[in-house]
Amino acid sequence: MSARHVALKLAYDGTAFSGFQRQPGLRTVQGVLEEALARLTKEACPVKGAGRTDAGVHAEGQVVSFRTISSIPTSRLVPALNGLLPPDVAVLAAAEVPEQFHPRYDAVSKVYRYTFFRRAVRCPLTRFYALHVPEPLDVERMREAAAYLVGRHDFRAFQNTGRPVTSSVRTVFSCRLEEAGPFLYLWIEADGFLYQMVRIIAGTLLEIGKGRFSSEVVKRALVEGRRELLGPTAPPHGLCLMRVRYPRDPFGEDDAPCR
Amino acid sequence: MSARHVALKLAYDGTAFSGFQRQPGLRTVQGVLEEALARLTKEACPVKGAGRTDAGVHAEGQVVSFRTISSIPTSRLVPALNGLLPPDVAVLAAAEVPEQFHPRYDAVSKVYRYTFFRRAVRCPLTRFYALHVPEPLDVERMREAAAYLVGRHDFRAFQNTGRPVTSSVRTVFSCRLEEAGPFLYLWIEADGFLYQMVRIIAGTLLEIGKGRFSSEVVKRALVEGRRELLGPTAPPHGLCLMRVRYPRDPFGEDDAPCR
């Protein structure tokens, strides 16, 4: 029996998980997925993920891969796994990938979205998926600041301690703010992200939007590399891993966001 | 001290409530609101609601009223109550209303929205707020059927037992289907609704959209008055009470929906 290398696209509600990555004694997306795979294939099925989302962070386009000798057709994996998974995780697509495929190292870029909900009063219906921002925001000033992030920079100021890296240089391909009714979406795409980088950017742009920081603080932090110049780390529940891009997309067409 | 008559506009996530109406031993929106009001005003504060939403049903524009001799300014009620309420209820606005105001009897109409999520695979991020519909739907046929509901009709077929009424005649002012990406919204406005009427309409339009019923079944049910002609009662989590209209709006401008 030959081993098949399979990639899955996942969506999950991060609220009741301690993050993506397996941790002993904690409920994680990886743990719950590996358990469902083991039940389905009757073998241990470790998965590798494209992004290591924190506790509380959501995903609409996480990518994982695993190897299996099971004979279950790849097309059957989606309904079969979704029948075994809890309601807060779903497999959106499954596809066979080349033996040497690595969901994280092969990624060309990842797209994250941070959602702000801008009303005076909090909304119970969005509380798990958006950060409530009652204050007025100067979105144009936030856009000025966001523009400084685009390009290849040393983002060492835009990381929290906890995940050391060889190099803190990354290329941000785009960083934009989208307004839709009471929602303000921060969209960012980069070739990679440092630990809690998007949440630090969201927290900083928020302080800039509230008028507490100048948009210049972003430029200064890129030069001086000091975390203290920037804003607080925004809470996890506004963040969602939307998409991981590869040189050859395993799955084909992407759907519009589901929220 | 004179009594003030105050109306509140409420939003709530119905997931963890056994409905709006107070019931002994169960967690209800009315129960939780009356408790917060009692803590704030130091007096018992029974509220009357405009609509009696079922367990699991959400609201973005429920209206309640109560009387109080408390001296707390009406404008302070919103932040004060929101500080005391649990995260799944919020007061959006407060306004003084005339002594004779009744939130249910004075209502000119109510607007409900039922949300369908149309993708092959369920989405964890919408699971509490939309009904997952993986099958293809003929929305035009659903629109034909929805059109038959508009106007003044005897809707006795469109009710479940449990809440007897004097008359089952109601006027549906509008009933339309709105497509937005993967979402299909059923919007309906009427001068009043029978018990579970919107959910029966949603469940019936869904069967029509799936091709299992003809759109004529709606016309036939309006004539014959038999519940059995219609579809299943759609689950509560797709339903949201969006707005209650009055001859004189207590609150002024309404916001766009928050989801």
XYZ file of C-alpha atoms in Angstrom:
518
model
C 0.000 0.000 0.000
C 1.435 3.332 -0.963
C 1.147 6.395 1.201
C -0.918 9.280 -0.098
C -0.084 12.849 0.831
C -3.272 14.806 1.386
C -3.899 18.493 2.077
C -7.045 19.793 3.778
C -8.469 23.300 3.851
C -10.045 23.999 7.241
C -12.372 26.505 8.804
C -12.691 26.797 12.562
C -14.167 28.961 15.263
C -11.230 29.546 17.596
C -13.364 30.503 20.609
C -13.252 27.125 22.364
C -9.738 26.094 21.332
C -6.360 26.759 22.938
C -4.982 27.455 19.468
C -4.176 25.307 16.471
C -1.075 23.531 17.654
C -1.451 20.360 19.724
C -0.722 20.859 23.427
C -1.039 18.155 26.076
C -4.152 18.497 28.196
C -5.627 21.326 26.109
C -8.281 21.282 23.413
C -6.611 22.284 20.125
C -7.652 22.246 16.496
C -4.755 19.948 15.626
C -5.696 17.588 18.435
C -9.325 17.388 17.439
C -8.473 16.951 13.744
C -5.897 14.234 14.379
C -8.411 12.391 16.498
C -11.027 12.519 13.744
C -8.452 11.359 11.186
C -7.372 8.496 13.418
C -10.991 7.377 13.818
C -11.524 7.538 10.089
C -8.298 5.927 8.852
C -7.689 3.648 11.842
C -4.100 4.863 11.986
C -2.228 7.678 13.724
C -2.397 10.736 11.461
C -0.170 13.607 12.525
C -0.892 16.796 10.580
C 1.299 19.778 9.771
C -0.380 23.168 9.621
C 0.372 26.211 7.505
C -0.203 28.706 10.314
C -0.046 28.307 14.073
C -3.075 30.321 15.132
C -3.288 31.343 18.802
C -6.034 30.533 21.266
C -9.194 32.370 20.220
C -8.081 33.047 16.650
C -10.377 31.832 13.859
C -9.696 30.467 10.399
C -11.530 30.261 7.116
C -8.585 28.957 5.096
C -6.092 27.104 7.258
C -4.204 24.420 5.345
C -2.853 21.189 6.801
C -1.368 18.080 5.289
C -0.907 14.468 6.412
C 0.119 11.137 4.967
C -2.114 8.097 4.935
C -2.193 4.557 3.610
C -5.971 4.477 3.945
C -7.890 3.717 0.758
C -10.653 6.244 1.405
C -11.034 8.291 -1.783
C -9.829 11.869 -1.365
C -13.257 13.173 -2.384
C -14.923 11.214 0.432
C -12.645 12.721 3.046
C -14.592 15.975 3.266
C -18.001 14.554 4.228
C -16.450 11.725 6.237
C -14.307 14.037 8.377
C -17.075 16.606 8.775
C -19.268 13.891 10.198
C -16.628 13.105 12.827
C -15.461 16.628 13.678
C -17.085 18.804 16.359
C -19.275 21.747 15.191
C -16.500 24.313 15.582
C -14.218 22.768 12.935
C -15.000 21.915 9.324
C -12.989 20.569 6.387
C -13.788 22.742 3.364
C -11.747 20.792 0.794
C -9.320 17.903 0.402
C -6.744 17.347 -2.329
C -3.807 15.085 -2.971
C -0.503 16.945 -2.940
C 3.008 15.989 -4.046
C 5.134 13.996 -1.629
C 7.421 16.944 -0.959
C 4.606 19.430 -0.225
C 4.940 21.277 3.098
C 1.952 23.433 4.129
C 4.036 26.009 5.944
C 7.377 26.103 4.101
C 5.836 25.988 0.640
C 3.421 28.847 1.318
C 3.995 31.887 -0.861
C 1.903 34.050 1.462
C -0.832 34.065 4.079
C -3.799 36.382 4.289
C -5.186 37.456 7.655
C -8.206 39.627 8.394
C -8.812 41.511 11.645
C -12.386 42.653 12.251
C -13.384 45.749 14.222
C -17.051 46.431 15.059
C -17.658 50.162 15.232
C -20.792 51.043 17.152
C -21.313 52.880 20.390
C -22.941 49.808 21.929
C -21.481 46.294 21.771
C -23.348 43.728 19.617
C -23.971 40.316 21.210
C -24.167 38.670 17.780
C -20.603 39.619 16.784
C -18.898 39.322 20.159
C -16.861 36.215 19.340
C -15.710 37.370 15.902
C -15.014 41.095 16.048
C -13.413 43.595 18.431
C -15.925 46.148 19.694
C -14.652 49.686 19.137
C -17.042 52.341 20.462
C -14.704 55.313 19.901
C -14.692 57.316 16.668
C -11.859 56.283 14.338
C -9.924 58.272 11.787
C -9.732 55.576 9.155
C -7.744 57.728 6.737
C -5.013 58.133 9.305
C -5.067 54.383 9.862
C -4.656 53.918 6.091
C -1.609 56.230 6.084
C -0.041 54.102 8.772
C -0.990 50.845 7.048
C 0.766 52.026 3.892
C 4.119 52.218 5.751
C 3.919 48.503 6.444
C 3.835 47.466 2.798
C 7.079 46.147 1.369
C 10.087 44.293 2.687
C 10.975 45.407 6.224
C 12.530 44.222 9.443
C 9.397 43.791 11.550
C 11.211 42.954 14.791
C 9.238 45.645 16.652
C 6.029 43.943 15.550
C 6.493 40.731 17.474
C 5.943 39.544 21.012
C 8.446 37.258 22.693
C 7.762 33.569 22.606
C 8.689 32.392 19.142
C 12.296 33.161 18.255
C 13.055 33.472 14.550
C 16.238 33.394 12.480
C 15.301 36.580 10.696
C 12.578 39.107 11.412
C 12.549 40.405 7.828
C 9.238 39.856 6.055
C 7.543 41.167 2.938
C 4.069 42.576 3.359
C 2.428 42.400 -0.047
C -0.668 44.376 0.950
C -2.169 45.969 4.020
C -5.521 47.650 3.614
C -8.569 48.747 5.543
C -12.042 47.938 4.230
C -15.206 49.519 5.567
C -18.482 47.595 5.365
C -21.335 49.067 7.372
C -20.442 48.941 11.044
C -17.420 46.710 10.308
C -13.861 47.772 9.647
C -11.662 45.007 8.240
C -7.882 45.082 8.327
C -6.623 42.807 5.544
C -2.933 41.905 5.433
C -0.999 39.552 3.197
C 2.671 38.732 3.726
C 5.212 36.033 2.950
C 5.226 35.205 6.642
C 4.337 36.656 10.034
C 6.185 36.997 13.304
C 4.576 35.982 16.614
C 1.353 37.981 17.082
C 2.429 40.395 14.356
C -1.045 40.943 12.918
C -2.563 41.553 16.363
C 0.170 44.082 17.166
C -0.481 45.825 13.847
C -4.249 45.812 14.548
C -3.726 47.166 18.075
C -1.378 49.852 16.807
C -3.597 50.969 13.918
C -6.436 51.169 16.422
C -4.485 53.554 18.669
C -3.628 55.593 15.587
C -7.298 55.645 14.541
C -8.298 56.845 18.013
C -5.803 59.663 17.707
C -3.620 58.432 20.556
C -0.621 57.682 18.345
C 0.604 59.409 15.251
C 0.763 57.324 12.084
C 4.515 58.066 12.122
C 4.950 55.638 14.999
C 4.815 52.792 12.467
C 7.655 54.263 10.418
C 9.667 54.870 13.576
C 9.129 51.341 14.865
C 10.306 49.845 11.567
C 13.536 51.849 11.944
C 14.147 51.540 15.686
C 12.788 48.035 16.153
C 11.265 48.711 19.567
C 7.993 46.980 20.583
C 7.282 49.682 23.161
C 6.666 52.272 20.446
C 3.645 50.324 19.234
C 0.160 49.674 20.506
C -1.237 46.847 22.624
C -1.682 43.379 21.135
C -5.299 43.306 19.931
C -7.389 40.445 21.368
C -7.460 37.201 19.393
C -11.165 37.008 18.595
C -11.023 39.636 15.849
C -8.394 37.697 13.907
C -9.047 35.155 11.174
C -6.603 33.266 8.937
C -8.354 33.710 5.589
C -6.099 32.040 3.037
C -2.748 30.411 2.442
C -1.322 30.759 -1.059
C 0.964 28.249 -2.790
C 2.818 28.203 -6.124
C 0.280 25.571 -7.194
C -3.042 25.875 -5.340
C -4.004 22.391 -4.134
C -7.719 23.175 -3.993
C -8.753 25.316 -6.927
C -11.288 28.140 -6.598
C -11.633 29.899 -3.257
C -14.991 30.904 -1.876
C -15.926 34.359 -0.630
C -15.567 34.788 3.141
C -18.379 33.251 5.147
C -18.576 36.160 7.592
C -41.615 60.889 42.858
C -43.295 60.404 39.533
C -43.010 57.218 37.531
C -41.247 57.377 34.182
C -42.211 55.076 31.338
C -39.087 53.978 29.471
C -38.623 51.922 26.314
C -35.422 50.026 25.507
C -34.210 48.656 22.198
C -32.385 45.365 22.742
C -30.084 43.080 20.846
C -29.451 39.530 22.021
C -27.867 36.286 20.959
C -30.634 33.751 21.571
C -28.304 30.735 21.692
C -28.076 30.445 25.486
C -31.598 31.605 26.340
C -34.858 29.668 26.659
C -36.568 32.500 24.781
C -37.499 36.057 25.652
C -40.382 35.492 28.016
C -39.642 34.886 31.700
C -40.066 31.248 32.757
C -39.370 29.904 36.228
C -36.123 27.995 36.447
C -34.990 28.874 32.925
C -32.591 31.515 31.678
C -34.585 34.036 29.636
C -33.859 37.451 28.160
C -36.684 38.983 30.182
C -35.374 37.381 33.366
C -31.842 38.599 32.839
C -32.992 42.101 31.877
C -35.347 42.450 34.840
C -32.537 41.375 37.135
C -30.180 43.997 35.706
C -32.899 46.662 35.998
C -33.616 45.679 39.588
C -29.930 45.948 40.457
C -29.722 49.348 38.806
C -32.941 50.924 40.087
C -33.160 49.049 43.389
C -36.781 48.241 42.659
C -38.657 45.429 40.924
C -38.875 46.302 37.227
C -41.159 44.060 35.193
C -40.782 44.634 31.450
C -43.202 44.080 28.593
C -41.729 42.969 25.276
C -42.850 43.662 21.720
C -42.179 40.130 20.483
C -42.002 36.839 22.336
C -39.005 35.232 20.636
C -38.527 31.481 21.109
C -35.541 29.709 22.554
C -32.592 30.114 20.195
C -34.053 33.060 18.295
C -31.935 36.225 18.104
C -32.830 39.896 18.073
C -31.274 43.106 16.819
C -34.300 45.303 17.483
C -36.491 43.902 20.246
C -38.383 46.610 22.129
C -39.416 46.475 25.773
C -40.844 49.010 28.164
C -40.991 49.375 31.938
C -41.948 51.951 34.542
C -39.548 53.311 37.127
C -39.387 55.927 39.855
C -35.608 55.859 39.719
C -33.922 59.197 39.022
C -31.253 57.759 36.699
C -31.272 59.900 33.538
C -32.648 58.031 30.527
C -29.395 58.653 28.638
C -27.379 56.950 31.381
C -29.512 53.812 31.212
C -27.744 52.440 28.147
C -24.190 52.311 29.531
C -25.390 51.510 33.037
C -27.461 48.512 31.946
C -24.839 47.279 29.496
C -22.377 47.180 32.353
C -24.724 44.926 34.330
C -26.016 42.679 31.547
C -24.300 39.456 30.446
C -22.390 39.500 27.098
C -25.262 37.964 25.133
C -27.670 40.868 25.729
C -27.158 44.563 25.029
C -29.334 47.665 25.291
C -28.934 49.641 22.061
C -31.061 52.642 23.014
C -33.341 54.010 25.722
C -36.109 56.580 25.403
C -38.956 57.892 27.471
C -42.358 56.937 26.076
C -45.886 58.138 26.830
C -47.661 56.611 29.791
C -50.071 54.693 27.549
C -47.347 53.192 25.279
C -47.492 49.401 24.926
C -44.566 47.767 23.100
C -46.623 44.961 21.625
C -50.090 46.426 21.115
C -48.866 49.736 19.735
C -46.572 48.128 17.171
C -47.501 48.886 13.573
C -45.340 46.018 12.312
C -42.396 43.771 13.074
C -39.555 42.838 10.776
C -37.960 39.398 10.993
C -35.014 38.033 9.020
C -34.249 34.348 8.506
C -30.705 33.539 7.374
C -29.716 30.573 5.218
C -26.035 29.748 4.605
C -25.630 28.141 1.196
C -22.416 26.215 0.876
C -21.704 22.535 0.403
C -19.772 22.439 3.675
C -21.024 23.905 6.962
C -19.217 26.998 8.308
C -18.261 26.907 12.001
C -18.272 30.719 12.154
C -21.960 31.055 11.206
C -23.345 27.981 12.943
C -25.264 29.840 15.650
C -26.770 32.471 13.348
C -27.663 30.826 10.049
C -29.190 27.562 8.825
C -26.747 25.540 6.770
C -28.260 24.580 3.420
C -25.908 22.452 1.295
C -28.463 21.664 -1.441
C -28.865 23.826 -4.529
C -31.828 26.207 -4.260
C -34.092 27.644 -6.904
C -34.351 31.120 -5.440
C -36.654 32.380 -8.175
C -39.182 29.704 -7.302
C -38.858 30.688 -3.648
C -39.555 34.297 -4.661
C -42.732 33.223 -6.510
C -43.926 31.515 -3.375
C -42.953 34.433 -1.146
C -45.048 36.745 -3.308
C -48.224 34.788 -2.473
C -47.738 35.634 1.195
C -47.923 39.380 0.703
C -51.197 41.020 1.640
C -53.969 40.384 4.112
C -54.622 36.648 4.551
C -55.811 34.081 7.035
C -52.500 32.515 7.975
C -53.979 29.749 10.156
C -52.006 27.107 8.241
C -48.807 28.958 9.087
C -48.913 28.454 12.822
C -47.996 25.703 15.257
C -50.208 24.919 18.229
C -49.322 26.499 21.500
C -50.470 30.090 21.332
C -54.172 30.406 20.588
C -55.276 33.633 18.929
C -58.618 35.379 18.466
C -58.034 35.800 14.766
C -55.398 34.301 12.477
C -55.745 37.076 9.898
C -52.596 39.098 9.418
C -51.241 41.533 6.861
C -47.824 40.787 5.415
C -46.465 44.077 4.110
C -43.435 42.560 2.424
C -41.774 39.190 2.042
C -38.559 39.088 0.045
C -35.413 37.066 -0.492
C -32.047 38.792 -0.565
C -28.874 37.123 -1.770
C -25.524 38.261 -0.369
C -22.593 35.990 -1.184
C -23.153 32.624 0.441
C -26.080 34.014 2.466
C -29.747 34.000 1.542
C -31.903 36.245 3.718
C -35.664 35.924 4.013
C -37.028 39.301 5.137
C -40.636 39.552 6.241
C -42.635 42.419 7.683
C -46.197 42.067 8.964
C -48.624 43.689 11.355
C -48.268 40.630 13.561
C -47.174 37.006 13.469
C -48.755 33.763 14.584
C -46.816 31.222 16.698
C -43.677 30.185 14.751
C -45.129 31.656 11.568
C -41.820 32.949 10.197
C -40.041 29.652 10.860
C -42.844 27.760 9.094
C -42.575 30.148 6.149
C -38.783 29.712 6.097
C -39.058 25.931 6.274
C -41.668 25.888 3.526
C -39.777 28.227 1.188
C -36.747 26.010 1.723
C -38.627 22.899 0.588
C -39.864 24.866 -2.410
C -36.319 26.011 -3.188
C -35.085 22.418 -3.013
C -37.760 21.438 -5.496
C -39.605 19.189 -3.066
C -42.747 21.345 -2.982
C -44.324 23.438 -5.661
C -44.643 27.146 -4.979
C -48.398 26.618 -5.303
C -48.451 24.903 -1.912
C -48.367 28.351 -0.307
C -51.457 29.491 -2.218
C -53.207 26.244 -1.368
C -52.373 26.487 2.343
C -53.745 30.040 2.512
C -57.037 28.720 1.103
C -57.302 25.384 2.905
C -55.695 26.423 6.180
C -53.931 23.109 6.776
C -50.512 23.054 8.455
C -49.719 19.664 6.928
C -49.498 21.152 3.445
C -46.489 23.196 4.476
C -42.866 22.477 5.268
C -41.134 21.748 8.564
C -40.623 24.503 11.121
C -37.123 25.837 10.402
C -34.760 25.772 13.393
C -34.659 28.872 15.592
C -31.038 29.889 15.141
C -31.565 31.362 11.668
C -34.244 33.753 12.916
C -33.680 37.296 14.125
C -36.188 39.955 15.195
C -34.771 42.956 13.355
C -37.143 45.831 14.071
C -40.434 46.816 15.625
C -42.176 49.821 14.070
C -44.443 52.250 15.897
C -46.585 55.217 14.801
C -44.009 57.384 16.586
C -40.544 55.749 16.738
C -39.287 56.080 20.306
C -35.641 55.854 19.322
C -34.973 57.783 16.134
C -32.589 56.511 13.446
C -32.053 52.774 13.106
C -28.652 51.294 12.418
C -27.810 48.844 9.661
C -27.867 45.186 10.763
C -24.809 44.114 12.722
C -24.549 40.721 10.994
